[in-house]
Amino acid sequence: MLSRRAMLAGGLLGGLGLRAARADVPVIRLGSLPFGTSTWEAAVIKARGLDTANGFQLDAVKLAGNDAARISFIGGQVDTIIGDLLWAARLGNDGQAVRFIPYSTSEGAVMVPADSPIKSLKDLDGKRFGVAGGPLDKNWLLLRAQAKDAAGIDLEHAAEIAYGAPPLITLKLEQGALDAALTYWTYCARLEAKGFRRLVGAEDIMHALGVAGDVSLIGYLFQDATVKEKPEAVAGFARASRAAKEMLAADPSAWEIVRPLMAAENDATFEALKRDFLAGIPRRPVAAERVDAEKLYAVMSRLGGTRLVGKGDGLPPDLYYDSGRNG
């Protein structure tokens, strides 16, 4: 099945026809999902010339979904994707060295209707609760840990759990088929624009579990071989990514580039998505990120076991990319 999926991913990439770069300009191929926020950042990088200014050419390669992205990354058909910290750590612990560049601290949240009687985690007892993703979703594991610590309940058994893709879970909440739902931040922003409210955010849960600051659980992934093959281009990509984020934070006109990609049907949705994207810009040193990520890894490892983290007992030592040290 993996071989068949890889062939499908390869066929998709081959059909896209990557643009030829000048021989003296290295290319960074970014694999992105159609509605992923990495397309926002990539658009700003290209429109403002941040790739050429930093010594590389960015090629944004559209991929059909997360499976295609992971297969294309592992197979070397793209240089980088937005990926999960836990998956990157698992690859590293299994012998496939990966470097992680923090992308966003924005995560999911538990959403409820504005007039819901649910006011705390304890109120989820006995409720119809939707979880975007599956039983090993990182936000779900963190929420379970916090519910047990703060409210004394095991949500996995105390609530009526329904797992599903984020669009489906979000729709079921809107339709009233669920009392509450844990979903990804972009869907939370869209729900807020429709009058739903947050019960608790993943960032709040992380802080309650003992981390000092906001942690990026998703980031740009590069294979170690790519970093060694073209260190200047990878360092340039990291700089361009930071510069694009800073432009979006400081220059309202930069959002004119992004808005057509956001599928924001009204100004309220646009403003909510913009607010949460900017709130998620990583601001801390890599060393501080790692200290807190180790704490969260321990929690998720305890709850998810080897099905989630594999044979590793911690984050690989060289997981985080440090431009000062790696090139």
Short mmCIF file of C-alpha atoms in Angstrom, two decimals:
data_model
loop_
_atom_site.label_atom_id
_atom_site.label_comp_id
_atom_site.label_asym_id
_atom_site.label_seq_id
_atom_site.Cartn_x
_atom_site.Cartn_y
_atom_site.Cartn_z
CA MET A 1 0.00 0.00 0.00
CA LEU A 2 2.86 2.36 0.81
CA SER A 3 4.38 1.72 -2.61
CA ARG A 4 1.05 2.39 -4.29
CA ARG A 5 0.61 5.64 -2.33
CA ALA A 6 4.11 6.72 -3.19
CA MET A 7 3.39 6.15 -6.87
CA LEU A 8 0.26 8.26 -6.58
CA ALA A 9 2.14 11.03 -4.83
CA GLY A 10 4.90 10.87 -7.41
CA GLY A 11 2.40 11.08 -10.22
CA LEU A 12 0.79 14.12 -8.64
CA LEU A 13 4.12 15.87 -8.30
CA GLY A 14 5.20 14.94 -11.80
CA GLY A 15 2.05 16.45 -13.22
CA LEU A 16 2.71 19.78 -11.55
CA GLY A 17 5.84 20.52 -13.58
CA LEU A 18 8.25 22.20 -11.16
CA ARG A 19 9.66 25.41 -12.59
CA ALA A 20 13.28 25.30 -13.66
CA ALA A 21 15.60 27.45 -11.59
CA ARG A 22 18.79 29.13 -12.68
CA ALA A 23 21.67 26.71 -12.28
CA ASP A 24 23.31 28.86 -9.61
CA VAL A 25 20.17 29.28 -7.46
CA PRO A 26 19.22 26.32 -5.25
CA VAL A 27 15.54 25.37 -5.09
CA ILE A 28 13.54 24.65 -1.95
CA ARG A 29 10.44 22.62 -2.80
CA LEU A 30 7.69 23.21 -0.24
CA GLY A 31 4.92 20.62 -0.21
CA SER A 32 1.69 22.29 0.89
CA LEU A 33 -1.95 21.36 1.20
CA PRO A 34 -4.54 23.35 -0.76
CA PHE A 35 -5.98 25.03 2.34
CA GLY A 36 -2.90 24.91 4.55
CA THR A 37 -1.63 28.15 6.03
CA SER A 38 1.84 27.46 4.64
CA THR A 39 0.39 28.58 1.29
CA TRP A 40 -0.21 31.99 2.90
CA GLU A 41 3.40 32.33 3.95
CA ALA A 42 4.69 30.98 0.64
CA ALA A 43 2.61 33.53 -1.26
CA VAL A 44 4.17 36.38 0.72
CA ILE A 45 7.67 34.98 0.23
CA LYS A 46 7.17 34.84 -3.55
CA ALA A 47 5.29 38.14 -3.92
CA ARG A 48 7.85 40.09 -1.89
CA GLY A 49 10.90 38.32 -3.36
CA LEU A 50 12.04 36.98 -0.01
CA ASP A 51 13.33 33.76 -1.57
CA THR A 52 15.68 35.38 -4.08
CA ALA A 53 16.75 37.93 -1.46
CA ASN A 54 17.84 35.00 0.72
CA GLY A 55 19.63 33.01 -1.95
CA PHE A 56 17.13 30.36 -3.02
CA GLN A 57 14.08 29.83 -5.20
CA LEU A 58 10.88 28.65 -3.55
CA ASP A 59 8.70 26.19 -5.43
CA ALA A 60 5.35 25.56 -3.75
CA VAL A 61 4.17 22.06 -4.66
CA LYS A 62 0.49 21.36 -4.12
CA LEU A 63 -0.28 18.02 -2.47
CA ALA A 64 -3.63 16.33 -2.00
CA GLY A 65 -3.46 15.59 1.72
CA ASN A 66 -1.36 14.69 4.75
CA ASP A 67 -0.56 11.19 3.51
CA ALA A 68 0.72 12.53 0.19
CA ALA A 69 2.75 15.16 2.04
CA ARG A 70 4.44 12.63 4.32
CA ILE A 71 5.16 10.21 1.50
CA SER A 72 6.57 12.94 -0.72
CA PHE A 73 8.76 14.21 2.11
CA ILE A 74 10.12 10.79 3.03
CA GLY A 75 10.71 10.02 -0.65
CA GLY A 76 12.61 13.26 -1.24
CA GLN A 77 10.14 14.59 -3.79
CA VAL A 78 9.79 17.75 -1.73
CA ASP A 79 12.38 19.35 0.55
CA THR A 80 10.05 20.47 3.32
CA ILE A 81 6.49 20.19 4.58
CA ILE A 82 4.60 21.42 7.60
CA GLY A 83 4.69 18.49 9.97
CA ASP A 84 3.94 17.36 13.47
CA LEU A 85 6.66 17.52 16.13
CA LEU A 86 5.80 14.02 17.36
CA TRP A 87 6.03 12.52 13.87
CA ALA A 88 9.36 14.26 13.28
CA ALA A 89 10.63 12.92 16.62
CA ARG A 90 9.47 9.42 15.77
CA LEU A 91 11.31 9.51 12.45
CA GLY A 92 14.45 10.69 14.22
CA ASN A 93 14.23 8.04 16.92
CA ASP A 94 13.75 5.40 14.22
CA GLY A 95 16.95 6.46 12.48
CA GLN A 96 15.73 8.93 9.85
CA ALA A 97 17.19 12.24 11.01
CA VAL A 98 14.83 15.19 10.58
CA ARG A 99 15.23 18.87 11.46
CA PHE A 100 12.31 20.88 12.85
CA ILE A 101 11.80 24.64 12.40
CA PRO A 102 8.95 25.94 14.63
CA TYR A 103 6.14 27.24 12.44
CA SER A 104 3.21 28.12 14.70
CA THR A 105 2.11 27.93 18.32
CA SER A 106 -1.56 28.16 17.30
CA GLU A 107 -3.26 24.86 18.04
CA GLY A 108 -6.80 23.68 18.56
CA ALA A 109 -9.46 24.43 21.13
CA VAL A 110 -12.63 23.01 22.60
CA MET A 111 -15.54 24.89 21.04
CA VAL A 112 -19.13 25.10 22.27
CA PRO A 113 -22.22 27.06 21.16
CA ALA A 114 -22.47 30.55 22.62
CA ASP A 115 -25.44 29.62 24.81
CA SER A 116 -24.09 26.24 25.90
CA PRO A 117 -24.41 25.36 29.60
CA ILE A 118 -20.91 23.84 29.39
CA LYS A 119 -18.65 26.15 31.39
CA SER A 120 -15.76 23.88 32.43
CA LEU A 121 -14.08 20.61 31.52
CA LYS A 122 -16.08 18.84 34.23
CA ASP A 123 -19.27 19.80 32.38
CA LEU A 124 -18.20 17.60 29.45
CA ASP A 125 -19.08 14.54 31.51
CA GLY A 126 -21.81 12.65 29.64
CA LYS A 127 -21.81 15.05 26.67
CA ARG A 128 -21.51 14.30 22.94
CA PHE A 129 -17.95 15.33 22.26
CA GLY A 130 -16.27 15.49 18.86
CA VAL A 131 -12.52 15.12 18.38
CA ALA A 132 -10.89 16.26 15.14
CA GLY A 133 -8.45 13.55 14.20
CA GLY A 134 -8.16 10.21 15.95
CA PRO A 135 -7.53 8.82 19.43
CA LEU A 136 -3.82 9.66 19.15
CA ASP A 137 -4.29 13.29 18.13
CA LYS A 138 -1.84 15.39 20.18
CA ASN A 139 -4.44 17.96 21.25
CA TRP A 140 -6.77 15.21 22.40
CA LEU A 141 -4.04 13.57 24.48
CA LEU A 142 -3.19 16.88 26.12
CA LEU A 143 -6.87 17.60 26.80
CA ARG A 144 -7.34 14.18 28.39
CA ALA A 145 -4.37 14.82 30.68
CA GLN A 146 -5.70 18.21 31.73
CA ALA A 147 -9.26 16.92 32.28
CA LYS A 148 -7.93 14.22 34.57
CA ASP A 149 -5.71 16.63 36.50
CA ALA A 150 -8.13 19.58 36.77
CA ALA A 151 -11.56 17.96 36.71
CA GLY A 152 -10.87 14.41 37.82
CA ILE A 153 -12.56 12.83 34.80
CA ASP A 154 -11.34 10.50 32.07
CA LEU A 155 -12.89 12.12 29.01
CA GLU A 156 -12.30 9.06 26.86
CA HIS A 157 -14.88 7.20 28.95
CA ALA A 158 -16.85 10.00 30.61
CA ALA A 159 -18.03 11.61 27.36
CA GLU A 160 -19.61 10.15 24.23
CA ILE A 161 -16.65 10.51 21.85
CA ALA A 162 -16.90 10.88 18.07
CA TYR A 163 -13.69 11.03 16.03
CA GLY A 164 -13.59 12.50 12.56
CA ALA A 165 -11.94 14.84 10.08
CA PRO A 166 -11.95 18.51 11.15
CA PRO A 167 -14.51 19.66 8.55
CA LEU A 168 -16.94 16.92 9.58
CA ILE A 169 -16.53 17.46 13.31
CA THR A 170 -16.97 21.20 12.85
CA LEU A 171 -20.10 20.72 10.74
CA LYS A 172 -21.65 18.33 13.29
CA LEU A 173 -21.07 20.90 16.03
CA GLU A 174 -22.73 23.60 13.94
CA GLN A 175 -25.68 21.30 13.25
CA GLY A 176 -26.17 20.53 16.95
CA ALA A 177 -25.26 16.84 16.63
CA LEU A 178 -22.42 17.45 19.12
CA ASP A 179 -22.42 19.36 22.40
CA ALA A 180 -18.77 20.34 22.12
CA ALA A 181 -15.82 19.68 19.85
CA LEU A 182 -12.04 19.78 19.91
CA THR A 183 -10.90 20.99 16.51
CA TYR A 184 -8.00 22.70 14.76
CA TRP A 185 -7.34 26.42 15.13
CA THR A 186 -8.45 27.49 11.65
CA TYR A 187 -11.83 25.83 12.24
CA CYS A 188 -12.03 27.39 15.70
CA ALA A 189 -11.52 30.83 14.16
CA ARG A 190 -14.30 30.20 11.65
CA LEU A 191 -16.61 28.99 14.42
CA GLU A 192 -15.89 32.06 16.52
CA ALA A 193 -16.88 34.24 13.60
CA LYS A 194 -20.25 32.43 13.70
CA GLY A 195 -20.75 33.08 17.41
CA PHE A 196 -19.33 29.92 18.99
CA ARG A 197 -17.06 30.30 22.01
CA ARG A 198 -13.89 28.65 23.24
CA LEU A 199 -14.12 26.55 26.36
CA VAL A 200 -10.37 25.96 26.59
CA GLY A 201 -7.50 26.34 24.14
CA ALA A 202 -4.61 23.95 23.62
CA GLU A 203 -2.22 26.71 24.68
CA ASP A 204 -4.04 27.00 28.03
CA ILE A 205 -3.81 23.25 28.49
CA MET A 206 -0.06 23.27 27.82
CA HIS A 207 0.48 25.98 30.40
CA ALA A 208 -1.61 24.06 32.93
CA LEU A 209 0.60 21.03 32.34
CA GLY A 210 3.65 23.01 33.36
CA VAL A 211 5.21 24.54 30.25
CA ALA A 212 6.59 28.06 30.58
CA GLY A 213 5.54 29.46 27.21
CA ASP A 214 3.66 28.70 24.00
CA VAL A 215 5.07 25.70 22.16
CA SER A 216 5.12 25.07 18.41
CA LEU A 217 3.87 21.52 17.91
CA ILE A 218 3.97 21.97 14.14
CA GLY A 219 6.91 23.13 12.09
CA TYR A 220 8.76 22.97 8.81
CA LEU A 221 10.50 19.61 8.48
CA PHE A 222 13.75 19.10 6.58
CA GLN A 223 15.63 15.86 6.22
CA ASP A 224 19.11 16.07 7.70
CA ALA A 225 20.52 15.10 4.30
CA THR A 226 18.88 18.17 2.72
CA VAL A 227 20.32 20.46 5.39
CA LYS A 228 23.81 19.08 4.70
CA GLU A 229 23.36 19.14 0.92
CA LYS A 230 22.25 22.78 0.69
CA PRO A 231 22.82 24.46 4.06
CA GLU A 232 22.76 28.03 2.70
CA ALA A 233 19.39 27.48 1.01
CA VAL A 234 17.83 25.97 4.14
CA ALA A 235 19.16 28.84 6.25
CA GLY A 236 17.80 31.27 3.67
CA PHE A 237 14.42 29.56 3.82
CA ALA A 238 14.34 29.92 7.61
CA ARG A 239 15.13 33.63 7.29
CA ALA A 240 12.51 34.13 4.57
CA SER A 241 9.89 32.37 6.70
CA ARG A 242 10.60 34.68 9.63
CA ALA A 243 10.57 37.74 7.38
CA ALA A 244 7.21 36.77 5.85
CA LYS A 245 5.69 36.39 9.31
CA GLU A 246 7.05 39.75 10.38
CA MET A 247 5.61 41.37 7.25
CA LEU A 248 2.21 39.90 8.00
CA ALA A 249 2.47 41.18 11.58
CA ALA A 250 3.57 44.70 10.65
CA ASP A 251 2.27 45.46 7.16
CA PRO A 252 -1.52 45.23 6.59
CA SER A 253 -0.97 45.34 2.82
CA ALA A 254 0.71 41.93 3.01
CA TRP A 255 -2.68 40.43 3.84
CA GLU A 256 -3.94 41.52 0.43
CA ILE A 257 -1.66 38.81 -0.96
CA VAL A 258 -3.02 36.22 1.45
CA ARG A 259 -6.74 36.93 1.61
CA PRO A 260 -7.65 35.26 -1.74
CA LEU A 261 -6.14 32.03 -0.34
CA MET A 262 -8.05 32.07 2.96
CA ALA A 263 -11.57 31.12 1.83
CA ALA A 264 -12.83 33.74 4.29
CA GLU A 265 -16.45 34.33 3.37
CA ASN A 266 -16.75 37.55 5.37
CA ASP A 267 -14.70 40.12 7.27
CA ALA A 268 -15.35 38.51 10.65
CA THR A 269 -13.88 35.20 9.47
CA PHE A 270 -10.92 36.96 7.86
CA GLU A 271 -10.15 38.90 11.03
CA ALA A 272 -10.43 35.80 13.24
CA LEU A 273 -8.07 33.81 11.00
CA LYS A 274 -5.64 36.72 10.79
CA ARG A 275 -5.67 37.22 14.58
CA ASP A 276 -4.94 33.58 15.37
CA PHE A 277 -2.26 33.26 12.70
CA LEU A 278 -0.41 36.27 14.11
CA ALA A 279 -0.86 35.04 17.68
CA GLY A 280 0.87 31.81 16.68
CA ILE A 281 4.10 33.34 15.41
CA PRO A 282 6.94 31.66 17.36
CA ARG A 283 8.92 34.18 19.39
CA ARG A 284 11.07 32.09 21.70
CA PRO A 285 14.62 30.75 21.33
CA VAL A 286 14.91 27.17 20.11
CA ALA A 287 16.38 26.07 23.46
CA ALA A 288 13.32 27.32 25.35
CA GLU A 289 11.00 25.62 22.85
CA ARG A 290 12.79 22.33 23.34
CA VAL A 291 12.62 22.37 27.14
CA ASP A 292 8.84 22.75 27.08
CA ALA A 293 8.39 20.36 24.16
CA GLU A 294 10.18 17.66 26.18
CA LYS A 295 7.61 18.09 28.96
CA LEU A 296 4.71 17.74 26.53
CA TYR A 297 6.38 14.78 24.82
CA ALA A 298 6.52 12.98 28.17
CA VAL A 299 2.78 13.54 28.72
CA MET A 300 1.82 12.38 25.23
CA SER A 301 4.19 9.43 25.38
CA ARG A 302 2.58 8.29 28.62
CA LEU A 303 -0.92 8.49 27.15
CA GLY A 304 -0.23 7.42 23.56
CA GLY A 305 2.45 4.82 24.20
CA THR A 306 4.50 3.23 21.44
CA ARG A 307 1.60 3.59 18.99
CA LEU A 308 2.25 7.32 19.09
CA VAL A 309 5.97 7.80 19.72
CA GLY A 310 7.50 4.48 18.63
CA LYS A 311 10.59 3.31 20.48
CA GLY A 312 11.86 6.73 21.51
CA ASP A 313 11.92 7.87 25.12
CA GLY A 314 12.50 11.55 24.33
CA LEU A 315 13.07 14.03 21.55
CA PRO A 316 16.09 13.26 19.33
CA PRO A 317 19.07 15.42 20.37
CA ASP A 318 19.40 17.27 17.04
CA LEU A 319 15.70 17.56 16.20
CA TYR A 320 15.51 21.36 16.28
CA TYR A 321 17.12 23.27 13.45
CA ASP A 322 19.38 26.06 14.69
CA SER A 323 20.55 28.33 11.87
CA GLY A 324 23.55 29.42 13.90
CA ARG A 325 24.68 25.84 14.31
CA ASN A 326 23.34 24.11 11.20
CA GLY A 327 24.29 26.66 8.58
#
